[in-house]
């Protein structure tokens, strides 16, 4: 029983892992069975970490770390389903003006830095509102419980104002506006 019970627990835990559940086994000894249980738990932790990393990669933009188009669409769908009749839900679509010319004249590394810098500025002014990168120089914002039209306009004004200052990237001054 000292061998079969711990092995049975490991077997049941392995079946749960195979079914997609996250589980661990209590380590009750420091003998071979205990070391096997510890190794099993370490394996489970590594699987969970890899799954989390894969999910993050699937739903986030690699360059900016922002949620991607797929994640954003899911969030908009959820927000629309949960939105009350009297609630204001706002969606902004943002495009960096003249971004293609930055990439064409200064190269993609400078363009990438501009995208990261723009992301940083927008993140600062948006607070809890959902910012996503849809691709290229396209971004989107989701504002839940916007309150009223004036509150939505205030967010739009903050976004426009954060682009009034030029970006300084690798010795280049890049005046950038948004549409």
C-alpha angles and dihedrals in degrees: 000000000000088000104030097049095054090043090050090052090050090048093051091046091050090052090051091050089050089053091053099258122134110232142151135205123234110243106224102170143021096231125102092288091049091049089049090052090049091050090048091052091048089051091050091051091051091050092050091048092050092047091051091049092049091049091049092050091048094052104034137066111250095215101049103018089232123135110274132230094276093051091045093051090051090050092049091050091050092046092050092051092049096041114116120224093254096042123106116224117184132194123192124194111203129193125184108234117236093001093139090060090054090054093043097047104030101026137247096285090061090044090052091051090050090053091050092047092048089049090053093052094047092047090053095055098038098058109179096359115113114256120187136176110229094186140291107009094335122116134172135203128205117200116191121195091009091177100216143344092271091058090051091049090050091056091048090050092050090052093051092046093053087064096051090089116071120241119245108213125167093332093314124116107217117188105200131180132182135229 
